[in-house]
């Protein structure tokens, strides 16, 4: 899924400085996911709502029947499907939005069997002329066996067809079904999205198949390796356009419906299918481009130019990627569509990429740099999948990390090509590597790669879309590309894409291709790529490499945030890694050295006078520690080292607070951002304790010079800073200054906001500073400011703007406003479902909002579970978000009570996330008890 799970990057990015609702930190600081494969893992969402036939075999007792296993048997292979779907864009008499469909699949028998097992979920079968909801015919003159009976396995989401006789190996058959399903607003499968244009409600029918929802649209063999060709026909009302993987359509006017028939697709996986029926309009690329590029969306948004930026970067990015992969774009067109309701950030459907509006639309007058950066990186991420993921696809979901890690890595390269002045590649360390460190330093992390049989149920698959998969995946591939050299890496990719086009792979297939390329290059590796990489992907965590410059001894150790935590997962590699160590000594000397054992002696790193820095640009996925003398030498160099990323590397929680003392003279973005991210955890833990005051005082002193600096370089806040990274850092300067009470900051933000209130049609607030200004002005104001913000939120036709207001509104200090806001969030006509979890999490980031949210969520749990059941996604996000500040025994007791209450009720959704929140809370309690006094004393000393 396209950056599926960290949707709100631009926002999250900025929020660090505010110590509240930052989406990034939710993931970075939470104990994420996969606390081992649970015993009670069979927790699949069952589709009890919509099944017509009672399932004779659906008892939950484990059995060995093929239909009780979640994986398809290896007896049949699909060749092609003919699917016709007809979504109704108005509700029926019962008020339900539905779609009807007819679908046939040509399947080839590869092992004798008298069973056809095909995925189908929440569909009602309507074929009654023939027995049992399905017809079977032989193809190519074969005769088909008679159907004995047909039933549904709700838990495993199968339709099962029992035949009187066996299907014959090598023969092909045609299985035909008719069905109806609900076009619900649950953001998955074939679903509907809504918006209003000129006062008229418009309904869009769209899809989100990944990972396991194609089966909710039509019966299919819904596994990534079951590639097939799809012949799709859509019926839709006049005035709407049907988009799928088409180039041209044949439109037949069948009384009141249009019929759009698409050309057959390439051979592809079910999860990459998409179709959209809407009244959207589009922008298209100039005719000289050899690929037709179109950007689709709401008429109003397209006509006001919000798609222009996406259109202007798509072609360069496609060219970049074609060149990078040395492989032409596999399709003849590229449609990208922005949807008003979309659960993830974007989805890489082949030829028809779907986006959240703020991932595709950009309005220079309204949106910020982050919004723009987000758009260009998401587009690159999705387009990178067109080859890596779509043309060549993982055999099974356990290799999702390769797919997503790769697209996340390459997104920086393509975005850098499209926007060369931004130095966007530098951000990878903050946005991917450090984020991965945050999660991977916990004992409840997990290895990148799972065994195929460990990821079976739809829930287990959903849970793979996490920080480890995306960010650690990206970090580890970046390290690999660095030590192989980028050109060798790209050449290996090219060979891989060519050998496996239109088929499926496991990760070792990529290693094999890279190994071949390496053999022809001058880079000498200490072991095979397989041996090196297995240590990084088959064991969780990462090492801290300790370099003792006095003795020249280097050693490695599994890095854990809680060093005495018990690692109960054995590793074949004993938590040791093959570590590529790049290093530099007092500026001039540089080198690379492989650490292959726990401890080794390496003479060139020995020195009494030089400073030594290792892991240059943090290209290696590990941390570095030094002897105290070298730390001292480095600390004195902090402001001089000219590679700013190094400063970011040094500033982290392990060396704790001392390394932040110099910040009063730091002006660069990356070190500041890195420091602020680490302080974020301090704020979460301490904002209701006596540490808060000294922490504020300390940071106020550090940030004041930065605030003043920006005041000067922006001519008293009237201009944008000229350097791109400074435009980012200005946000840190203002948000930290306001947060810590630097004089002039609050006044500045209130002044801007008041000007805007006076003249709502002309917003004077610099686009990059909007989030900060909205938040601070609403916090400092009362109901008037809040109501104005709410009005602007409701009127906004620009998703990026709405998101900023959604956040700003959570900053008020008035409990009654916060409570009212909470009530608003669960009114579907006020806040979109896609945004609800964010809004609630934002409010809980507010010190005053936190207890209100906690009460609210508990009181409304039943309602939330009924209305927002898009699986672990929503509840995971919600629970992790609202419990981030939990750090006392009392918090823990409440959580445990909540868990019991839920278990006792019939709404047992989200129990796994609660489990994880409990673990994180325990870790927080421990961290606070170990560090609070020390931190407090240290901060007080600084102001003495
Ligand atoms: C499926 O659709 C294709 C294209 O419309 C058609 O040529 C083919 O005959 C259909 N197959 C079956 C079995 O109906
Ligand atoms: C499917 O059947 C169930 C049970 O009769 C019914 O409640 C549901 O509304 C039906 N769904 C559709 C889309 O017709
Ligand atoms: C690109 O691919 C072609 C054909 O596969 C090959 O001959 C050529 O050397 C490749 N170019 C580069 C730069 O790798
Ligand atoms: C791409 C394409 O040819 N689209 C056509 C589909 O049919 C409608 C209705 O006739 C035309 O307006 C589109 O141009
Ligand atoms: C992914 C895919 O199936 N693409 C197809 C979409 O339609 C064009 C036009 O016929 C085909 O060439 C592509 O193969
Ligand atoms: Zn992706």
Tab-separated table of N, CA, C and O in Angstrom, residues 457-550:
chain	number	residue	atom	x	y	z
A	457	UNK	N	-3.535	-15.001	8.051
A	457	UNK	CA	-4.890	-14.441	8.069
A	457	UNK	C	-4.872	-13.000	7.564
A	457	UNK	O	-3.838	-12.327	7.599
A	458	UNK	N	-6.031	-12.497	7.110
A	458	UNK	CA	-6.089	-11.094	6.686
A	458	UNK	C	-5.591	-10.135	7.772
A	458	UNK	O	-4.903	-9.158	7.460
A	459	UNK	N	-5.873	-10.426	9.011
A	459	UNK	CA	-5.385	-9.562	10.094
A	459	UNK	C	-3.869	-9.564	10.187
A	459	UNK	O	-3.245	-8.527	10.380
A	460	UNK	N	-3.295	-10.756	10.083
A	460	UNK	CA	-1.826	-10.838	10.138
A	460	UNK	C	-1.215	-10.087	8.966
A	460	UNK	O	-0.189	-9.435	9.106
A	461	UNK	N	-1.855	-10.172	7.823
A	461	UNK	CA	-1.343	-9.469	6.648
A	461	UNK	C	-1.436	-7.960	6.866
A	461	UNK	O	-0.476	-7.221	6.647
A	462	UNK	N	-2.587	-7.501	7.341
A	462	UNK	CA	-2.767	-6.064	7.616
A	462	UNK	C	-1.673	-5.525	8.521
A	462	UNK	O	-1.184	-4.414	8.355
A	463	UNK	N	-1.320	-6.329	9.498
A	463	UNK	CA	-0.365	-5.842	10.497
A	463	UNK	C	1.049	-5.682	9.956
A	463	UNK	O	1.889	-5.062	10.595
A	464	UNK	N	1.306	-6.246	8.787
A	464	UNK	CA	2.644	-6.081	8.233
A	464	UNK	C	2.897	-4.663	7.743
A	464	UNK	O	4.033	-4.266	7.541
A	465	UNK	N	1.827	-3.892	7.548
A	465	UNK	CA	2.011	-2.542	7.018
A	465	UNK	C	2.462	-1.617	8.143
A	465	UNK	O	1.709	-0.799	8.634
A	466	UNK	N	3.686	-1.774	8.576
A	466	UNK	CA	4.139	-1.046	9.764
A	466	UNK	C	5.481	-0.348	9.523
A	466	UNK	O	6.030	-0.374	8.419
A	467	UNK	N	5.990	0.268	10.563
A	467	UNK	CA	7.236	1.018	10.457
A	467	UNK	C	8.414	0.153	10.028
A	467	UNK	O	9.273	0.586	9.271
A	468	UNK	N	8.459	-1.056	10.553
A	468	UNK	CA	9.574	-1.929	10.209
A	468	UNK	C	9.551	-2.198	8.706
A	468	UNK	O	10.555	-2.022	8.008
A	469	UNK	N	8.400	-2.601	8.200
A	469	UNK	CA	8.283	-2.926	6.783
A	469	UNK	C	8.692	-1.750	5.893
A	469	UNK	O	9.478	-1.912	4.963
A	470	UNK	N	8.186	-0.568	6.178
A	470	UNK	CA	8.458	0.576	5.320
A	470	UNK	C	9.827	1.184	5.602
A	470	UNK	O	10.659	1.323	4.708
A	471	UNK	N	10.052	1.553	6.843
A	471	UNK	CA	11.222	2.382	7.125
A	471	UNK	C	12.484	1.564	7.324
A	471	UNK	O	13.544	1.916	6.818
A	472	UNK	N	12.384	0.476	8.069
A	472	UNK	CA	13.589	-0.347	8.184
A	472	UNK	C	13.893	-0.964	6.829
A	472	UNK	O	15.057	-1.059	6.425
A	473	UNK	N	12.843	-1.361	6.111
A	473	UNK	CA	13.046	-1.890	4.768
A	473	UNK	C	13.837	-0.902	3.922
A	473	UNK	O	14.813	-1.258	3.261
A	474	UNK	N	13.425	0.356	3.954
A	474	UNK	CA	14.110	1.388	3.166
A	474	UNK	C	15.547	1.565	3.655
A	474	UNK	O	16.483	1.672	2.860
A	475	UNK	N	15.742	1.575	4.960
A	475	UNK	CA	17.066	1.827	5.527
A	475	UNK	C	18.046	0.714	5.157
A	475	UNK	O	19.208	0.959	4.828
A	476	UNK	N	17.568	-0.497	5.212
A	476	UNK	CA	18.442	-1.638	4.943
A	476	UNK	C	18.784	-1.715	3.456
A	476	UNK	O	19.923	-2.002	3.072
A	477	UNK	N	17.810	-1.411	2.606
A	477	UNK	CA	18.098	-1.412	1.163
A	477	UNK	C	19.036	-0.266	0.792
A	477	UNK	O	19.884	-0.399	-0.083
A	478	UNK	N	18.877	0.851	1.476
A	478	UNK	CA	19.787	1.974	1.234
A	478	UNK	C	21.207	1.580	1.600
A	478	UNK	O	22.164	1.857	0.865
A	479	UNK	N	21.367	0.888	2.716
A	479	UNK	CA	22.694	0.438	3.128
A	479	UNK	C	23.284	-0.512	2.080
A	479	UNK	O	24.453	-0.392	1.688
A	480	UNK	N	22.442	-1.423	1.607
A	480	UNK	CA	22.886	-2.375	0.591
A	480	UNK	C	23.316	-1.639	-0.677
A	480	UNK	O	24.381	-1.906	-1.247
A	481	UNK	N	22.490	-0.695	-1.110
A	481	UNK	CA	22.813	0.061	-2.313
A	481	UNK	C	24.121	0.837	-2.123
A	481	UNK	O	24.939	0.920	-3.035
A	482	UNK	N	24.337	1.358	-0.929
A	482	UNK	CA	25.552	2.119	-0.662
A	482	UNK	C	26.796	1.238	-0.730
A	482	UNK	O	27.806	1.624	-1.288
A	483	UNK	N	26.734	0.047	-0.134
A	483	UNK	CA	27.983	-0.713	-0.142
A	483	UNK	C	28.222	-1.460	-1.453
A	483	UNK	O	29.339	-1.806	-1.774
A	484	UNK	N	27.137	-1.656	-2.236
A	484	UNK	CA	27.334	-2.245	-3.559
A	484	UNK	C	27.681	-1.195	-4.603
A	484	UNK	O	28.133	-1.539	-5.686
A	485	UNK	N	27.383	0.018	-4.316
A	485	UNK	CA	27.356	1.206	-5.203
A	485	UNK	C	25.997	1.264	-5.895
A	485	UNK	O	25.413	0.241	-6.255
A	486	UNK	N	25.547	2.470	-6.082
A	486	UNK	CA	24.196	2.646	-6.608
A	486	UNK	C	24.073	2.102	-8.027
A	486	UNK	O	23.047	1.542	-8.398
A	487	UNK	N	25.147	2.220	-8.802
A	487	UNK	CA	25.022	1.753	-10.189
A	487	UNK	C	24.919	0.229	-10.241
A	487	UNK	O	24.142	-0.318	-11.027
A	488	UNK	N	25.660	-0.468	-9.392
A	488	UNK	CA	25.562	-1.923	-9.370
A	488	UNK	C	24.182	-2.346	-8.865
A	488	UNK	O	23.565	-3.283	-9.394
A	489	UNK	N	23.702	-1.650	-7.865
A	489	UNK	CA	22.384	-1.950	-7.314
A	489	UNK	C	21.327	-1.814	-8.411
A	489	UNK	O	20.488	-2.704	-8.613
A	490	UNK	N	21.390	-0.712	-9.154
A	490	UNK	CA	20.395	-0.473	-10.198
A	490	UNK	C	20.518	-1.502	-11.323
A	490	UNK	O	19.520	-1.957	-11.884
A	491	UNK	N	21.738	-1.908	-11.616
A	491	UNK	CA	21.914	-2.907	-12.670
A	491	UNK	C	21.316	-4.246	-12.241
A	491	UNK	O	20.663	-4.934	-13.027
A	492	UNK	N	21.551	-4.594	-10.997
A	492	UNK	CA	20.964	-5.820	-10.462
A	492	UNK	C	19.439	-5.777	-10.541
A	492	UNK	O	18.787	-6.762	-10.889
A	493	UNK	N	18.885	-4.617	-10.233
A	493	UNK	CA	17.432	-4.456	-10.301
A	493	UNK	C	16.921	-4.686	-11.712
A	493	UNK	O	15.915	-5.348	-11.930
A	494	UNK	N	17.629	-4.079	-12.643
A	494	UNK	CA	17.254	-4.235	-14.048
A	494	UNK	C	17.202	-5.722	-14.423
A	494	UNK	O	16.221	-6.193	-14.995
A	495	UNK	N	18.242	-6.450	-14.049
A	495	UNK	CA	18.276	-7.875	-14.393
A	495	UNK	C	17.143	-8.635	-13.709
A	495	UNK	O	16.541	-9.533	-14.282
A	496	UNK	N	16.885	-8.240	-12.497
A	496	UNK	CA	15.800	-8.860	-11.722
A	496	UNK	C	14.456	-8.610	-12.397
A	496	UNK	O	13.649	-9.525	-12.595
A	497	UNK	N	14.205	-7.361	-12.789
A	497	UNK	CA	12.919	-7.026	-13.410
A	497	UNK	C	12.749	-7.761	-14.735
A	497	UNK	O	11.655	-8.183	-15.083
A	498	UNK	N	13.863	-7.921	-15.443
A	498	UNK	CA	13.745	-8.611	-16.726
A	498	UNK	C	13.511	-10.093	-16.560
A	498	UNK	O	12.682	-10.685	-17.222
A	499	UNK	N	14.246	-10.672	-15.635
A	499	UNK	CA	14.075	-12.118	-15.480
A	499	UNK	C	12.682	-12.481	-14.947
A	499	UNK	O	12.115	-13.482	-15.333
A	500	UNK	N	12.144	-11.654	-14.064
A	500	UNK	CA	10.908	-12.073	-13.380
A	500	UNK	C	9.662	-11.287	-13.789
A	500	UNK	O	8.659	-11.338	-13.085
A	501	UNK	N	9.730	-10.549	-14.891
A	501	UNK	CA	8.574	-9.745	-15.304
A	501	UNK	C	7.308	-10.606	-15.382
A	501	UNK	O	7.359	-11.750	-15.840
A	502	UNK	N	6.210	-10.079	-14.925
A	502	UNK	CA	4.886	-10.726	-14.916
A	502	UNK	C	4.835	-11.968	-14.037
A	502	UNK	O	3.935	-12.771	-14.146
A	503	UNK	N	5.829	-12.119	-13.177
A	503	UNK	CA	5.731	-13.270	-12.283
A	503	UNK	C	6.029	-12.856	-10.848
A	503	UNK	O	6.001	-11.678	-10.522
A	504	UNK	N	6.293	-13.838	-10.016
A	504	UNK	CA	6.440	-13.584	-8.582
A	504	UNK	C	7.796	-14.066	-8.088
A	504	UNK	O	8.378	-14.985	-8.659
A	505	UNK	N	8.240	-13.452	-7.001
A	505	UNK	CA	9.572	-13.776	-6.489
A	505	UNK	C	9.585	-13.862	-4.964
A	505	UNK	O	8.644	-13.437	-4.294
A	506	UNK	N	10.692	-14.361	-4.456
A	506	UNK	CA	11.002	-14.227	-3.039
A	506	UNK	C	12.268	-13.365	-2.967
A	506	UNK	O	12.945	-13.182	-3.980
A	507	UNK	N	12.594	-12.856	-1.763
A	507	UNK	CA	13.669	-11.866	-1.733
A	507	UNK	C	15.017	-12.407	-2.190
A	507	UNK	O	15.839	-11.668	-2.727
A	508	UNK	N	15.221	-13.706	-1.999
A	508	UNK	CA	16.522	-14.241	-2.402
A	508	UNK	C	16.726	-14.159	-3.914
A	508	UNK	O	17.858	-14.180	-4.396
A	509	UNK	N	15.639	-14.053	-4.661
A	509	UNK	CA	15.794	-13.863	-6.109
A	509	UNK	C	16.496	-12.542	-6.405
A	509	UNK	O	17.286	-12.444	-7.342
A	510	UNK	N	16.192	-11.538	-5.605
A	510	UNK	CA	16.872	-10.253	-5.812
A	510	UNK	C	18.339	-10.366	-5.400
A	510	UNK	O	19.237	-9.902	-6.103
A	511	UNK	N	18.575	-11.024	-4.275
A	511	UNK	CA	19.980	-11.186	-3.831
A	511	UNK	C	20.801	-11.874	-4.922
A	511	UNK	O	21.936	-11.510	-5.189
A	512	UNK	N	20.178	-12.875	-5.529
A	512	UNK	CA	20.890	-13.631	-6.563
A	512	UNK	C	21.323	-12.703	-7.703
A	512	UNK	O	22.457	-12.743	-8.158
A	513	UNK	N	20.400	-11.860	-8.145
A	513	UNK	CA	20.713	-10.952	-9.260
A	513	UNK	C	21.777	-9.938	-8.839
A	513	UNK	O	22.661	-9.592	-9.634
A	514	UNK	N	21.701	-9.463	-7.622
A	514	UNK	CA	22.697	-8.496	-7.161
A	514	UNK	C	24.061	-9.153	-7.029
A	514	UNK	O	25.094	-8.559	-7.338
A	515	UNK	N	24.056	-10.395	-6.592
A	515	UNK	CA	25.318	-11.131	-6.448
A	515	UNK	C	26.010	-11.264	-7.807
A	515	UNK	O	27.210	-11.073	-7.925
A	516	UNK	N	25.217	-11.573	-8.834
A	516	UNK	CA	25.793	-11.716	-10.182
A	516	UNK	C	26.443	-10.411	-10.635
A	516	UNK	O	27.523	-10.407	-11.214
A	517	UNK	N	25.767	-9.322	-10.359
A	517	UNK	CA	26.304	-8.024	-10.766
A	517	UNK	C	27.567	-7.716	-9.961
A	517	UNK	O	28.562	-7.230	-10.484
A	518	UNK	N	27.504	-8.028	-8.687
A	518	UNK	CA	28.668	-7.757	-7.843
A	518	UNK	C	29.905	-8.517	-8.319
A	518	UNK	O	31.027	-8.006	-8.263
A	519	UNK	N	29.672	-9.730	-8.809
A	519	UNK	CA	30.793	-10.540	-9.278
A	519	UNK	C	31.549	-9.840	-10.409
A	519	UNK	O	32.747	-10.031	-10.575
A	520	UNK	N	30.827	-9.029	-11.183
A	520	UNK	CA	31.465	-8.303	-12.289
A	520	UNK	C	31.994	-6.943	-11.880
A	520	UNK	O	32.423	-6.169	-12.723
A	521	UNK	N	31.885	-6.613	-10.614
A	521	UNK	CA	32.305	-5.266	-10.233
A	521	UNK	C	33.561	-5.337	-9.380
A	521	UNK	O	34.031	-6.409	-9.018
A	522	UNK	N	34.108	-4.192	-9.068
A	522	UNK	CA	35.365	-4.176	-8.336
A	522	UNK	C	35.128	-4.155	-6.823
A	522	UNK	O	36.065	-4.153	-6.042
A	523	UNK	N	33.880	-4.142	-6.409
A	523	UNK	CA	33.599	-4.084	-4.973
A	523	UNK	C	33.756	-5.478	-4.367
A	523	UNK	O	33.098	-6.418	-4.782
A	524	UNK	N	34.654	-5.558	-3.401
A	524	UNK	CA	34.887	-6.839	-2.748
A	524	UNK	C	34.072	-6.905	-1.470
A	524	UNK	O	34.249	-6.083	-0.582
A	525	UNK	N	33.221	-7.890	-1.395
A	525	UNK	CA	32.441	-8.055	-0.175
A	525	UNK	C	33.078	-9.144	0.680
A	525	UNK	O	33.688	-10.075	0.152
A	526	UNK	N	32.927	-9.061	1.989
A	526	UNK	CA	33.547	-10.051	2.876
A	526	UNK	C	32.769	-11.367	2.890
A	526	UNK	O	33.248	-12.352	3.452
A	527	UNK	N	31.574	-11.381	2.320
A	527	UNK	CA	30.754	-12.592	2.308
A	527	UNK	C	29.724	-12.409	1.208
A	527	UNK	O	29.647	-11.349	0.603
A	528	UNK	N	28.909	-13.444	0.977
A	528	UNK	CA	27.895	-13.296	-0.066
A	528	UNK	C	26.819	-12.315	0.405
A	528	UNK	O	26.647	-12.088	1.602
A	529	UNK	N	26.104	-11.752	-0.555
A	529	UNK	CA	25.029	-10.827	-0.206
A	529	UNK	C	24.013	-11.522	0.693
A	529	UNK	O	23.507	-10.955	1.659
A	530	UNK	N	23.763	-12.764	0.387
A	530	UNK	CA	22.841	-13.528	1.208
A	530	UNK	C	23.307	-13.606	2.663
A	530	UNK	O	22.546	-13.326	3.591
A	531	UNK	N	24.569	-13.929	2.851
A	531	UNK	CA	25.086	-14.041	4.224
A	531	UNK	C	25.062	-12.695	4.944
A	531	UNK	O	24.792	-12.623	6.132
A	532	UNK	N	25.403	-11.653	4.210
A	532	UNK	CA	25.412	-10.335	4.848
A	532	UNK	C	23.989	-9.915	5.191
A	532	UNK	O	23.688	-9.547	6.316
A	533	UNK	N	23.106	-10.017	4.211
A	533	UNK	CA	21.770	-9.455	4.385
A	533	UNK	C	20.889	-10.273	5.327
A	533	UNK	O	20.031	-9.726	6.009
A	534	UNK	N	21.092	-11.591	5.348
A	534	UNK	CA	20.277	-12.386	6.260
A	534	UNK	C	20.339	-11.869	7.685
A	534	UNK	O	19.356	-11.886	8.412
A	535	UNK	N	21.511	-11.403	8.067
A	535	UNK	CA	21.649	-10.902	9.436
A	535	UNK	C	20.809	-9.653	9.674
A	535	UNK	O	20.435	-9.361	10.795
A	536	UNK	N	20.556	-8.922	8.607
A	536	UNK	CA	19.774	-7.691	8.769
A	536	UNK	C	18.288	-7.921	8.631
A	536	UNK	O	17.486	-7.141	9.154
A	537	UNK	N	17.919	-8.966	7.913
A	537	UNK	CA	16.474	-9.120	7.691
A	537	UNK	C	15.855	-10.270	8.461
A	537	UNK	O	14.660	-10.268	8.684
A	538	UNK	N	16.657	-11.229	8.899
A	538	UNK	CA	16.064	-12.361	9.603
A	538	UNK	C	16.105	-12.210	11.117
A	538	UNK	O	15.468	-12.966	11.832
A	539	UNK	N	16.892	-11.269	11.614
A	539	UNK	CA	16.820	-10.999	13.052
A	539	UNK	C	16.362	-9.561	13.247
A	539	UNK	O	16.685	-8.673	12.470
A	540	UNK	N	15.578	-9.361	14.289
A	540	UNK	CA	15.096	-8.010	14.548
A	540	UNK	C	16.227	-7.163	15.111
A	540	UNK	O	17.284	-7.662	15.475
A	541	UNK	N	15.998	-5.870	15.203
A	541	UNK	CA	16.934	-4.993	15.879
A	541	UNK	C	18.107	-4.579	15.009
A	541	UNK	O	18.149	-4.815	13.804
A	542	UNK	N	19.049	-3.921	15.650
A	542	UNK	CA	20.243	-3.428	14.968
A	542	UNK	C	21.327	-3.270	16.020
A	542	UNK	O	21.030	-3.214	17.213
A	543	UNK	N	22.589	-3.194	15.596
A	543	UNK	CA	23.663	-3.093	16.575
A	543	UNK	C	24.016	-1.646	16.923
A	543	UNK	O	23.796	-0.735	16.127
A	544	UNK	N	24.548	-1.482	18.100
A	544	UNK	CA	25.306	-0.271	18.386
A	544	UNK	C	26.775	-0.695	18.307
A	544	UNK	O	27.176	-1.690	18.906
A	545	UNK	N	27.513	0.018	17.488
A	545	UNK	CA	28.930	-0.300	17.314
A	545	UNK	C	29.718	0.633	18.227
A	545	UNK	O	29.549	1.850	18.164
A	546	UNK	N	30.527	0.046	19.099
A	546	UNK	CA	31.317	0.874	19.997
A	546	UNK	C	32.761	0.896	19.519
A	546	UNK	O	33.366	-0.152	19.302
A	547	UNK	N	33.257	2.091	19.337
A	547	UNK	CA	34.626	2.250	18.856
A	547	UNK	C	35.449	2.874	19.971
A	547	UNK	O	35.112	3.950	20.466
A	548	UNK	N	36.467	2.158	20.365
A	548	UNK	CA	37.352	2.693	21.380
A	548	UNK	C	38.596	3.221	20.675
A	548	UNK	O	39.450	2.458	20.231
A	549	UNK	N	38.697	4.531	20.551
A	549	UNK	CA	39.800	5.095	19.760
A	549	UNK	C	41.128	4.990	20.508
A	549	UNK	O	42.185	5.177	19.913
A	550	UNK	N	41.066	4.714	21.798
A	550	UNK	CA	42.344	4.591	22.517
A	550	UNK	C	42.992	3.255	22.231
A	550	UNK	O	44.203	3.132	22.149
